[in-house]
């Protein structure tokens, strides 16, 4: 029984499910919503790597998402670059800016870091909004091309784009999985746990925090570039603080510092939002308190809650088995 | 092999450590004692590189290391523990200790992403090291237990194991037996002696005088940031100034 | 020259409001070490309550403000009880996220009740007067005078009363205050009440000059954070001084540089400061 639900089988099952979804749903709208959710997940993974595994909550994440999106938009629309070179370059540009910001931002800690990045995010938003000559200001940027065909494979249909985004998401998850389950990830976790202890264990906290920050901006950049090529129109609003808060909700509800949290949180909140259409602009009436309640009652989100429950269940089972054995021996 | 020369640390106008000259006895157990607020922890923090000294030097193997950051100091073979163990409660004992050997590995981000041979070898090395030091501190049976479920004394042992995983030549222990009952204190003392027998130099801060007098071979007494005495337990026991400091100040012994 | 003086007076007005908001933020930070991201939402709610009292109940501006500051004070206390009190032993990230949750809720609530439209608050003090060749509105004078009176009252309360002294004591040393027999729960609630009152007062005073809308608290709270970092997190004189410094820099910057980017001045200032001194200007040592 338990073997059917082994980690490996669950993962394979989920991938199959995601791959079959377009044929089951047969609905372009759902496909659109899910593709967009995948893009958000990529950004949330970036945020989670930094906040969840390294312990630094960046509130500039939407800013870097916007930089990725605008980099792709500007390179293709204004510099008339081909899609693929632009798609590769956009995350690189985001990461470069992330590196510069990170060097300075990471001199600060805890609350100062959050406030600092909050201000950085606001500046990025303001620059996009006001620098009309470059970004088009509030009018935004239109005519961003969809992903160009790769040889015979066309990426212009909704289904093709769905698979394209899904593929990148799976790659991102694989990379994050490997980072978390390797020495690099253990180093990040050591820093989250206690910077002083990490330092005295010979870990360069400066270098590793910067690495985590830069990686998080890289994933934000990838997500932004995908978003621009998927929606094909971008405005300054994608760099707004509200987007950072959305990503934060996805991460916290799913489970900060967990590997599957970004998937669970994003899917759940996106699904709820679809079903609470009547709430629209007021959805934070529910999600705001949800955020606070989760932080108070289950700091590691839904995934953390279930994992804790599961561990207890296994422990109890073990105890029961032991008791049963003891009783059997007594008999 | 490790000594401080006129080591001074000031916070604003407050002098926490003043002109301290001290050298560790190689391969032995050294101790620093003194009333609360005497500057013991600050002294540790300066020596281990968490704080930059205001003036003076820390010399290790003939080299001035007082300007090195803490992680570089650790790389040179100087490990330390903290008063609060700072362990990650929601992980297993093993997972806490396995990162201790990280400083002796080279794997970078790309190794992690592509799971290179180097990464696998080094991860294996870290695992072996973790199991080895956990065995050394007597926690072989608790490897897979969650830290939140183990006793305070076991947590201290995990902290020791972490320090040992860095392959140190010197280990600084900041109040290793704080909050622990007398029986367990005796067991931890044995562990410290075992470490010294392995050739590791030990330096600890302690409040429990009885234990120190039995355990340490060299003691330095700090009061208001200044060294007031240094010597064998016997010499310290008969030092007038030490007696005065303990009777006059907050006698926490 | 006239332009300069006019702008300096504007700076004084804006700075007064900033100081009021920053004072509440710094008090809460001093007591509980929580950067209360929801403080800007309290500010916004304060403006809306005053507005509603005036338009729906026909209350006089001054009475509307009184209702507003008491209500927001109580909302602030409620927030401390429901959200921050249960989290008192949690990690810093949890505090921040919880506060952001409250912020999102209050904004959505305002949006739901009052709509997204910009509302104009009409003040009975719209008269224009001339003083020393400067053209001033009564409202602006009211802002400056009220803010200064409020700050003096706060100062007297903190320095001259036992309850006030216990706030200061707790800001300096929480455990120590507890040992001295100070009821830390009561002090925390009181501090949140004062913070709410100050936020609502600042918002109600400035609304007739600006506009009332659900996200009006965003910029103000960001700037208030900048101010308390400049002035030292938890420092009361620092918050007041920082508020006026920012008010003046902005009004002068708007005149001589560009009004488009006047909002950015605060953040550039902050980034420069934190780049040079990562722990804020008035941070004490490493310990």
PDB file of N, CA and C in Angstrom, chain C residues 16 20 23 141-157 198 201 205 244:
ATOM      1  N   UNK C  16       5.722  67.083   9.125  1.00  0.00           N
ATOM      2  CA  UNK C  16       4.925  66.867  10.333  1.00  0.00           C
ATOM      3  C   UNK C  16       4.167  65.554  10.241  1.00  0.00           C
ATOM      4  N   UNK C  20       4.658  62.041  12.492  1.00  0.00           N
ATOM      5  CA  UNK C  20       3.599  61.366  13.248  1.00  0.00           C
ATOM      6  C   UNK C  20       3.560  59.874  12.922  1.00  0.00           C
ATOM      7  N   UNK C  23       6.706  58.062  14.145  1.00  0.00           N
ATOM      8  CA  UNK C  23       6.729  57.919  15.606  1.00  0.00           C
ATOM      9  C   UNK C  23       6.054  56.626  16.036  1.00  0.00           C
ATOM     10  N   UNK C 141      -1.512  75.094   8.221  1.00  0.00           N
ATOM     11  CA  UNK C 141      -1.110  75.573   9.547  1.00  0.00           C
ATOM     12  C   UNK C 141      -1.635  74.614  10.614  1.00  0.00           C
ATOM     13  N   UNK C 142      -2.881  74.170  10.400  1.00  0.00           N
ATOM     14  CA  UNK C 142      -3.483  73.220  11.338  1.00  0.00           C
ATOM     15  C   UNK C 142      -2.637  71.952  11.456  1.00  0.00           C
ATOM     16  N   UNK C 143      -2.166  71.462  10.317  1.00  0.00           N
ATOM     17  CA  UNK C 143      -1.347  70.242  10.313  1.00  0.00           C
ATOM     18  C   UNK C 143      -0.112  70.433  11.195  1.00  0.00           C
ATOM     19  N   UNK C 144       0.599  71.524  10.921  1.00  0.00           N
ATOM     20  CA  UNK C 144       1.857  71.739  11.631  1.00  0.00           C
ATOM     21  C   UNK C 144       1.601  71.906  13.126  1.00  0.00           C
ATOM     22  N   UNK C 145       0.605  72.750  13.467  1.00  0.00           N
ATOM     23  CA  UNK C 145       0.357  73.026  14.885  1.00  0.00           C
ATOM     24  C   UNK C 145      -0.112  71.754  15.605  1.00  0.00           C
ATOM     25  N   UNK C 146      -1.066  71.054  15.001  1.00  0.00           N
ATOM     26  CA  UNK C 146      -1.586  69.849  15.643  1.00  0.00           C
ATOM     27  C   UNK C 146      -0.488  68.808  15.840  1.00  0.00           C
ATOM     28  N   UNK C 147       0.316  68.618  14.797  1.00  0.00           N
ATOM     29  CA  UNK C 147       1.378  67.615  14.888  1.00  0.00           C
ATOM     30  C   UNK C 147       2.333  67.966  16.023  1.00  0.00           C
ATOM     31  N   UNK C 148       2.693  69.234  16.103  1.00  0.00           N
ATOM     32  CA  UNK C 148       3.653  69.622  17.136  1.00  0.00           C
ATOM     33  C   UNK C 148       3.035  69.461  18.525  1.00  0.00           C
ATOM     34  N   UNK C 149       1.762  69.853  18.655  1.00  0.00           N
ATOM     35  CA  UNK C 149       1.088  69.674  19.949  1.00  0.00           C
ATOM     36  C   UNK C 149       1.044  68.186  20.309  1.00  0.00           C
ATOM     37  N   UNK C 150       0.712  67.342  19.316  1.00  0.00           N
ATOM     38  CA  UNK C 150       0.633  65.904  19.581  1.00  0.00           C
ATOM     39  C   UNK C 150       1.976  65.366  20.041  1.00  0.00           C
ATOM     40  N   UNK C 151       3.039  65.838  19.411  1.00  0.00           N
ATOM     41  CA  UNK C 151       4.364  65.346  19.785  1.00  0.00           C
ATOM     42  C   UNK C 151       4.746  65.797  21.185  1.00  0.00           C
ATOM     43  N   UNK C 152       4.378  67.039  21.529  1.00  0.00           N
ATOM     44  CA  UNK C 152       4.700  67.522  22.875  1.00  0.00           C
ATOM     45  C   UNK C 152       3.923  66.705  23.915  1.00  0.00           C
ATOM     46  N   UNK C 153       2.638  66.462  23.617  1.00  0.00           N
ATOM     47  CA  UNK C 153       1.838  65.656  24.538  1.00  0.00           C
ATOM     48  C   UNK C 153       2.439  64.270  24.718  1.00  0.00           C
ATOM     49  N   UNK C 154       2.872  63.676  23.610  1.00  0.00           N
ATOM     50  CA  UNK C 154       3.469  62.341  23.674  1.00  0.00           C
ATOM     51  C   UNK C 154       4.727  62.375  24.533  1.00  0.00           C
ATOM     52  N   UNK C 155       5.526  63.420  24.308  1.00  0.00           N
ATOM     53  CA  UNK C 155       6.764  63.565  25.064  1.00  0.00           C
ATOM     54  C   UNK C 155       6.469  63.656  26.562  1.00  0.00           C
ATOM     55  N   UNK C 156       5.495  64.511  26.909  1.00  0.00           N
ATOM     56  CA  UNK C 156       5.150  64.676  28.322  1.00  0.00           C
ATOM     57  C   UNK C 156       4.646  63.363  28.910  1.00  0.00           C
ATOM     58  N   UNK C 157       3.847  62.668  28.102  1.00  0.00           N
ATOM     59  CA  UNK C 157       3.302  61.381  28.571  1.00  0.00           C
ATOM     60  C   UNK C 157       4.427  60.386  28.863  1.00  0.00           C
ATOM     61  N   UNK C 198      -1.611  57.907  16.323  1.00  0.00           N
ATOM     62  CA  UNK C 198      -0.730  58.815  15.588  1.00  0.00           C
ATOM     63  C   UNK C 198      -0.893  58.635  14.077  1.00  0.00           C
ATOM     64  N   UNK C 201      -4.201  60.133  13.037  1.00  0.00           N
ATOM     65  CA  UNK C 201      -4.121  61.590  13.123  1.00  0.00           C
ATOM     66  C   UNK C 201      -3.379  62.146  11.904  1.00  0.00           C
ATOM     67  N   UNK C 205      -5.183  64.481   9.020  1.00  0.00           N
ATOM     68  CA  UNK C 205      -4.719  65.851   8.831  1.00  0.00           C
ATOM     69  C   UNK C 205      -4.320  66.105   7.384  1.00  0.00           C
ATOM     70  N   UNK C 244      11.122  65.352   9.579  1.00  0.00           N
ATOM     71  CA  UNK C 244      11.267  66.709   9.036  1.00  0.00           C
ATOM     72  C   UNK C 244      12.385  66.774   7.997  1.00  0.00           C
TER      73      UNK C 244
END
